[in-house]
C-alpha cells in the first residue's frame, strides 16, 4: 500500500470529497486525523474507519481559525509522532451575483476556503520542514479557479487564490523536500453539489452540457488524484494543479445531453 506508515490530516473530512480522501488514504495504509467543523459527524466518520482510534481520529476544527488548524496538526504529531500528508479540503460556497454579494459572505468564504488553506499549509509545512523526509501538501481547488460562473463570486476568487498559494508554497518549500500541489474538481456528485447546483433537471442539463464525459464525477475519483499527489509516485511533481473535471477545461461549446438524464 502506497501510504504505509504515513500520517495524514484531512480537513472538511466529515462528508463528500474530504471523507473520500480520508477513506482512500486510510485504505492505502495511512493513519488519518480528520478535521471538520461538524465535530460529532467527523468523529463518527473516523470511528467508521477504525472504532479503536488507533488509525483514524476525528476532531472538530474550524479552518478559518488559525489556532484550531494548528491544534489539528498538533493532534497528528502528538498522537502519531509526525505529519506526512496534509489535505486542505474544507470549503464552502455561496450563490450571489457581483452586484449582490455582501461583505459578510465574501469574508466568510475567503476565510474558510483561502485562509483555511493558508493556515493548513503553514501548520503542516512547519512540521514537515523539521522532518528528515519532508512531506506532501494537497490543496482542494476547483474548475472555477479558471472558469468564471457569474453567481459564484467569492468561491471562484478563493479557488483562484488557492492555485497561486499552491505555486508559492511549492517553490518556497522545494529545498525542504515539501511538495505542494492542488486538485481542481469539476462538478462532483456530493451533497454540496446537489444542494447548490443540481436543484432541477434544467440545472443538471446545464452541468452536463459543459461536461464532455457526460456525467458527474464521484468523490472517490477526486480522492484517487489526491492520493497520487500525496504519494511517492508523485515525488517529482510540485506546484501543479490537476483538474478531474470530466473534460470541462477545453470546452468552448456545449455538449449534447441525452433526453433521459443519468441517475444521480
CSV table of N, CA and C in Angstrom, one decimal, residues 30-134:
chain,number,residue,atom,x,y,z
A,30,UNK,N,-2.4,4.8,5.4
A,30,UNK,CA,-2.1,5.9,6.2
A,30,UNK,C,-3.0,5.9,7.5
A,31,UNK,N,-2.4,6.5,8.5
A,31,UNK,CA,-3.2,6.8,9.7
A,31,UNK,C,-3.7,8.3,9.5
A,32,UNK,N,-5.0,8.5,9.8
A,32,UNK,CA,-5.6,9.8,9.4
A,32,UNK,C,-6.2,10.5,10.6
A,33,UNK,N,-5.9,11.8,10.6
A,33,UNK,CA,-6.6,12.7,11.5
A,33,UNK,C,-7.6,13.5,10.7
A,34,UNK,N,-8.9,13.4,11.0
A,34,UNK,CA,-9.9,14.0,10.2
A,34,UNK,C,-10.5,15.2,10.9
A,35,UNK,N,-10.4,16.4,10.3
A,35,UNK,CA,-11.0,17.6,10.9
A,35,UNK,C,-12.2,18.1,10.2
A,36,UNK,N,-13.1,18.7,10.9
A,36,UNK,CA,-14.3,19.2,10.3
A,36,UNK,C,-15.0,20.1,11.3
A,37,UNK,N,-15.7,21.1,10.9
A,37,UNK,CA,-16.4,22.0,11.8
A,37,UNK,C,-17.6,21.2,12.4
A,38,UNK,N,-18.1,20.2,11.8
A,38,UNK,CA,-19.1,19.3,12.3
A,38,UNK,C,-18.4,18.2,13.2
A,39,UNK,N,-18.1,18.5,14.4
A,39,UNK,CA,-17.3,17.7,15.3
A,39,UNK,C,-17.9,16.3,15.5
A,40,UNK,N,-19.2,16.2,15.8
A,40,UNK,CA,-19.8,14.9,16.0
A,40,UNK,C,-19.8,14.0,14.8
A,41,UNK,N,-20.1,14.7,13.6
A,41,UNK,CA,-20.1,13.9,12.4
A,41,UNK,C,-18.8,13.4,12.0
A,42,UNK,N,-17.7,14.2,12.1
A,42,UNK,CA,-16.4,13.7,11.7
A,42,UNK,C,-15.9,12.7,12.7
A,43,UNK,N,-16.3,12.8,14.0
A,43,UNK,CA,-15.9,11.7,14.9
A,43,UNK,C,-16.6,10.4,14.5
A,44,UNK,N,-17.8,10.4,14.1
A,44,UNK,CA,-18.5,9.2,13.6
A,44,UNK,C,-17.8,8.7,12.3
A,45,UNK,N,-17.4,9.6,11.4
A,45,UNK,CA,-16.7,9.1,10.2
A,45,UNK,C,-15.4,8.4,10.5
A,46,UNK,N,-14.7,9.0,11.5
A,46,UNK,CA,-13.4,8.4,11.8
A,46,UNK,C,-13.6,7.0,12.5
A,47,UNK,N,-14.6,6.9,13.3
A,47,UNK,CA,-14.9,5.7,14.0
A,47,UNK,C,-15.4,4.6,13.0
A,48,UNK,N,-16.0,5.0,11.9
A,48,UNK,CA,-16.4,4.1,10.9
A,48,UNK,C,-15.1,3.5,10.2
A,49,UNK,N,-14.0,4.2,10.2
A,49,UNK,CA,-12.8,3.7,9.6
A,49,UNK,C,-12.0,2.8,10.6
A,50,UNK,N,-12.0,3.3,11.9
A,50,UNK,CA,-11.4,2.5,12.9
A,50,UNK,C,-12.0,2.9,14.3
A,51,UNK,N,-12.8,2.0,14.8
A,51,UNK,CA,-13.5,2.3,16.0
A,51,UNK,C,-12.6,2.4,17.2
A,52,UNK,N,-11.4,1.8,17.1
A,52,UNK,CA,-10.4,1.8,18.2
A,52,UNK,C,-9.7,3.1,18.3
A,53,UNK,N,-9.7,3.9,17.2
A,53,UNK,CA,-9.0,5.2,17.2
A,53,UNK,C,-7.5,5.0,17.0
A,54,UNK,N,-7.1,3.8,16.7
A,54,UNK,CA,-5.6,3.5,16.5
A,54,UNK,C,-5.1,4.1,15.2
A,55,UNK,N,-6.0,4.1,14.2
A,55,UNK,CA,-5.5,4.6,12.9
A,55,UNK,C,-6.4,5.7,12.3
A,56,UNK,N,-7.4,6.1,13.0
A,56,UNK,CA,-8.3,7.2,12.5
A,56,UNK,C,-8.9,7.9,13.6
A,57,UNK,N,-8.7,9.3,13.6
A,57,UNK,CA,-9.2,10.1,14.7
A,57,UNK,C,-10.0,11.3,14.1
A,58,UNK,N,-11.2,11.6,14.6
A,58,UNK,CA,-11.9,12.8,14.2
A,58,UNK,C,-11.8,13.9,15.2
A,59,UNK,N,-11.8,15.1,14.7
A,59,UNK,CA,-11.6,16.3,15.6
A,59,UNK,C,-12.3,17.5,15.1
A,60,UNK,N,-13.0,18.2,15.9
A,60,UNK,CA,-13.7,19.4,15.5
A,60,UNK,C,-12.6,20.5,15.1
A,61,UNK,N,-12.9,21.1,14.0
A,61,UNK,CA,-11.9,22.1,13.5
A,61,UNK,C,-12.6,23.1,12.6
A,62,UNK,N,-12.5,24.4,12.9
A,62,UNK,CA,-13.0,25.4,12.0
A,62,UNK,C,-11.7,26.0,11.4
A,63,UNK,N,-11.5,25.7,10.1
A,63,UNK,CA,-10.3,26.1,9.4
A,63,UNK,C,-10.1,27.6,9.2
A,64,UNK,N,-11.1,28.4,9.5
A,64,UNK,CA,-10.9,29.8,9.4
A,64,UNK,C,-10.2,30.4,10.7
A,65,UNK,N,-10.0,29.5,11.7
A,65,UNK,CA,-9.3,29.8,12.9
A,65,UNK,C,-7.9,29.2,12.8
A,66,UNK,N,-6.9,30.0,12.8
A,66,UNK,CA,-5.5,29.5,12.7
A,66,UNK,C,-5.2,28.7,13.9
A,67,UNK,N,-5.7,29.0,15.1
A,67,UNK,CA,-5.4,28.3,16.3
A,67,UNK,C,-6.0,26.9,16.2
A,68,UNK,N,-7.2,26.7,15.7
A,68,UNK,CA,-7.8,25.4,15.5
A,68,UNK,C,-7.1,24.6,14.5
A,69,UNK,N,-6.6,25.2,13.4
A,69,UNK,CA,-5.9,24.4,12.4
A,69,UNK,C,-4.5,24.0,13.0
A,70,UNK,N,-3.9,24.8,13.7
A,70,UNK,CA,-2.6,24.5,14.4
A,70,UNK,C,-2.9,23.3,15.4
A,71,UNK,N,-4.0,23.3,16.1
A,71,UNK,CA,-4.3,22.3,17.0
A,71,UNK,C,-4.6,20.9,16.3
A,72,UNK,N,-5.1,21.0,15.1
A,72,UNK,CA,-5.4,19.8,14.3
A,72,UNK,C,-4.1,19.2,13.9
A,73,UNK,N,-3.1,20.0,13.4
A,73,UNK,CA,-1.8,19.5,13.1
A,73,UNK,C,-1.1,18.9,14.3
A,74,UNK,N,-1.2,19.6,15.4
A,74,UNK,CA,-0.6,19.1,16.7
A,74,UNK,C,-1.2,17.8,17.1
A,75,UNK,N,-2.5,17.6,16.9
A,75,UNK,CA,-3.1,16.3,17.2
A,75,UNK,C,-2.4,15.2,16.5
A,76,UNK,N,-2.1,15.4,15.2
A,76,UNK,CA,-1.4,14.4,14.4
A,76,UNK,C,0.0,14.1,15.0
A,77,UNK,N,0.7,15.1,15.3
A,77,UNK,CA,2.1,14.9,15.8
A,77,UNK,C,2.1,14.3,17.2
A,78,UNK,N,1.2,14.8,18.0
A,78,UNK,CA,1.1,14.3,19.4
A,78,UNK,C,0.7,12.9,19.5
A,79,UNK,N,-0.2,12.5,18.6
A,79,UNK,CA,-0.8,11.1,18.6
A,79,UNK,C,0.1,10.1,17.8
A,80,UNK,N,0.5,10.6,16.7
A,80,UNK,CA,1.2,9.6,15.8
A,80,UNK,C,2.7,9.9,15.6
A,81,UNK,N,3.2,11.1,16.1
A,81,UNK,CA,4.6,11.4,16.0
A,81,UNK,C,5.1,12.2,14.9
A,82,UNK,N,4.3,12.3,13.8
A,82,UNK,CA,4.8,13.0,12.6
A,82,UNK,C,3.6,13.4,11.8
A,83,UNK,N,3.9,14.1,10.7
A,83,UNK,CA,2.8,14.5,9.7
A,83,UNK,C,3.4,14.5,8.3
A,84,UNK,N,2.9,13.6,7.5
A,84,UNK,CA,3.5,13.4,6.2
A,84,UNK,C,2.6,13.9,5.0
A,85,UNK,N,1.3,14.0,5.3
A,85,UNK,CA,0.4,14.4,4.2
A,85,UNK,C,-0.7,15.4,4.8
A,86,UNK,N,-0.8,16.5,4.2
A,86,UNK,CA,-1.9,17.5,4.6
A,86,UNK,C,-2.8,17.7,3.4
A,87,UNK,N,-4.1,17.4,3.6
A,87,UNK,CA,-5.1,17.6,2.5
A,87,UNK,C,-6.0,18.8,3.0
A,88,UNK,N,-5.8,19.9,2.4
A,88,UNK,CA,-6.6,21.1,2.7
A,88,UNK,C,-7.9,21.1,1.9
A,89,UNK,N,-8.9,20.5,2.4
A,89,UNK,CA,-10.1,20.2,1.6
A,89,UNK,C,-11.3,21.1,2.0
A,90,UNK,N,-11.4,21.5,3.2
A,90,UNK,CA,-12.5,22.2,3.7
A,90,UNK,C,-12.9,23.4,2.9
A,91,UNK,N,-14.1,23.6,2.5
A,91,UNK,CA,-14.5,24.7,1.7
A,91,UNK,C,-16.0,24.9,1.7
A,92,UNK,N,-16.4,26.1,1.3
A,92,UNK,CA,-17.8,26.5,1.3
A,92,UNK,C,-18.1,27.4,0.1
A,93,UNK,N,-19.3,27.4,-0.4
A,93,UNK,CA,-19.7,28.3,-1.5
A,93,UNK,C,-21.0,29.0,-1.1
A,94,UNK,N,-21.2,30.1,-1.8
A,94,UNK,CA,-22.5,30.9,-1.6
A,94,UNK,C,-22.8,31.5,-2.9
A,95,UNK,N,-24.1,31.4,-3.3
A,95,UNK,CA,-24.6,31.9,-4.6
A,95,UNK,C,-25.0,33.3,-4.5
A,96,UNK,N,-24.4,34.2,-5.2
A,96,UNK,CA,-24.7,35.6,-5.3
A,96,UNK,C,-24.0,36.2,-6.5
A,97,UNK,N,-24.7,37.2,-7.2
A,97,UNK,CA,-24.0,37.8,-8.3
A,97,UNK,C,-23.1,38.9,-7.8
A,98,UNK,N,-22.3,39.5,-8.8
A,98,UNK,CA,-21.3,40.5,-8.4
A,98,UNK,C,-22.0,41.7,-7.8
A,99,UNK,N,-23.2,42.0,-8.2
A,99,UNK,CA,-24.0,43.1,-7.6
A,99,UNK,C,-24.6,42.8,-6.3
A,100,UNK,N,-24.7,41.5,-5.9
A,100,UNK,CA,-25.4,41.2,-4.7
A,100,UNK,C,-24.6,40.7,-3.6
A,101,UNK,N,-23.4,40.3,-3.8
A,101,UNK,CA,-22.5,39.6,-2.8
A,101,UNK,C,-22.3,40.6,-1.7
A,102,UNK,N,-22.4,40.1,-0.5
A,102,UNK,CA,-22.2,41.0,0.7
A,102,UNK,C,-20.8,40.9,1.3
A,103,UNK,N,-20.4,41.9,2.0
A,103,UNK,CA,-19.1,41.8,2.6
A,103,UNK,C,-19.0,40.6,3.6
A,104,UNK,N,-20.1,40.4,4.3
A,104,UNK,CA,-20.1,39.3,5.3
A,104,UNK,C,-19.9,37.9,4.6
A,105,UNK,N,-20.6,37.7,3.5
A,105,UNK,CA,-20.5,36.4,2.8
A,105,UNK,C,-19.1,36.3,2.1
A,106,UNK,N,-18.6,37.4,1.5
A,106,UNK,CA,-17.3,37.4,0.9
A,106,UNK,C,-16.2,37.0,2.0
A,107,UNK,N,-16.2,37.7,3.1
A,107,UNK,CA,-15.3,37.4,4.2
A,107,UNK,C,-15.4,36.0,4.7
A,108,UNK,N,-16.6,35.5,4.8
A,108,UNK,CA,-16.8,34.1,5.3
A,108,UNK,C,-16.2,33.1,4.3
A,109,UNK,N,-16.4,33.2,3.0
A,109,UNK,CA,-15.9,32.2,2.1
A,109,UNK,C,-14.4,32.3,1.9
A,110,UNK,N,-13.9,33.6,1.9
A,110,UNK,CA,-12.4,33.7,1.8
A,110,UNK,C,-11.8,33.2,3.1
A,111,UNK,N,-12.4,33.4,4.2
A,111,UNK,CA,-11.9,32.9,5.5
A,111,UNK,C,-11.8,31.4,5.6
A,112,UNK,N,-12.8,30.7,5.1
A,112,UNK,CA,-12.8,29.3,5.1
A,112,UNK,C,-11.9,28.7,4.0
A,113,UNK,N,-12.2,29.1,2.7
A,113,UNK,CA,-11.5,28.5,1.6
A,113,UNK,C,-10.1,28.9,1.4
A,114,UNK,N,-9.8,30.2,1.4
A,114,UNK,CA,-8.4,30.6,1.1
A,114,UNK,C,-7.6,30.7,2.4
A,115,UNK,N,-8.1,31.4,3.4
A,115,UNK,CA,-7.3,31.5,4.7
A,115,UNK,C,-7.1,30.1,5.3
A,116,UNK,N,-8.2,29.3,5.2
A,116,UNK,CA,-8.1,28.0,5.8
A,116,UNK,C,-7.0,27.1,5.1
A,117,UNK,N,-6.9,27.3,3.8
A,117,UNK,CA,-5.9,26.6,3.1
A,117,UNK,C,-4.5,27.1,3.4
A,118,UNK,N,-4.4,28.4,3.6
A,118,UNK,CA,-3.1,29.0,4.0
A,118,UNK,C,-2.7,28.5,5.4
A,119,UNK,N,-3.7,28.5,6.4
A,119,UNK,CA,-3.4,28.1,7.7
A,119,UNK,C,-3.0,26.6,7.7
A,120,UNK,N,-3.7,25.8,7.0
A,120,UNK,CA,-3.4,24.4,6.9
A,120,UNK,C,-2.0,24.1,6.3
A,121,UNK,N,-1.7,24.8,5.2
A,121,UNK,CA,-0.4,24.6,4.6
A,121,UNK,C,0.7,25.1,5.5
A,122,UNK,N,0.5,26.2,6.2
A,122,UNK,CA,1.5,26.7,7.1
A,122,UNK,C,1.8,25.7,8.3
A,123,UNK,N,0.7,25.2,8.9
A,123,UNK,CA,0.8,24.3,10.0
A,123,UNK,C,1.5,23.0,9.6
A,124,UNK,N,1.1,22.5,8.5
A,124,UNK,CA,1.8,21.3,8.0
A,124,UNK,C,3.2,21.5,7.7
A,125,UNK,N,3.5,22.6,6.9
A,125,UNK,CA,4.9,22.8,6.5
A,125,UNK,C,5.8,23.0,7.7
A,126,UNK,N,5.4,23.7,8.7
A,126,UNK,CA,6.2,23.9,9.9
A,126,UNK,C,6.7,22.6,10.5
A,127,UNK,N,5.8,21.6,10.4
A,127,UNK,CA,6.1,20.2,10.9
A,127,UNK,C,7.0,19.5,9.9
A,128,UNK,N,6.6,19.6,8.7
A,128,UNK,CA,7.3,18.8,7.6
A,128,UNK,C,8.8,19.3,7.4
A,129,UNK,N,9.1,20.6,7.6
A,129,UNK,CA,10.4,21.0,7.4
A,129,UNK,C,11.4,20.5,8.4
A,130,UNK,N,10.8,20.1,9.6
A,130,UNK,CA,11.6,19.6,10.7
A,130,UNK,C,11.9,18.1,10.5
A,131,UNK,N,11.2,17.5,9.6
A,131,UNK,CA,11.3,16.0,9.4
A,131,UNK,C,12.3,15.7,8.4
A,132,UNK,N,12.9,14.5,8.5
A,132,UNK,CA,14.0,14.1,7.6
A,132,UNK,C,13.6,14.0,6.2
A,133,UNK,N,12.3,13.6,5.9
A,133,UNK,CA,11.9,13.3,4.5
A,133,UNK,C,10.8,14.2,4.1
A,134,UNK,N,10.6,15.4,4.7
A,134,UNK,CA,9.6,16.4,4.3
A,134,UNK,C,8.2,15.9,4.3
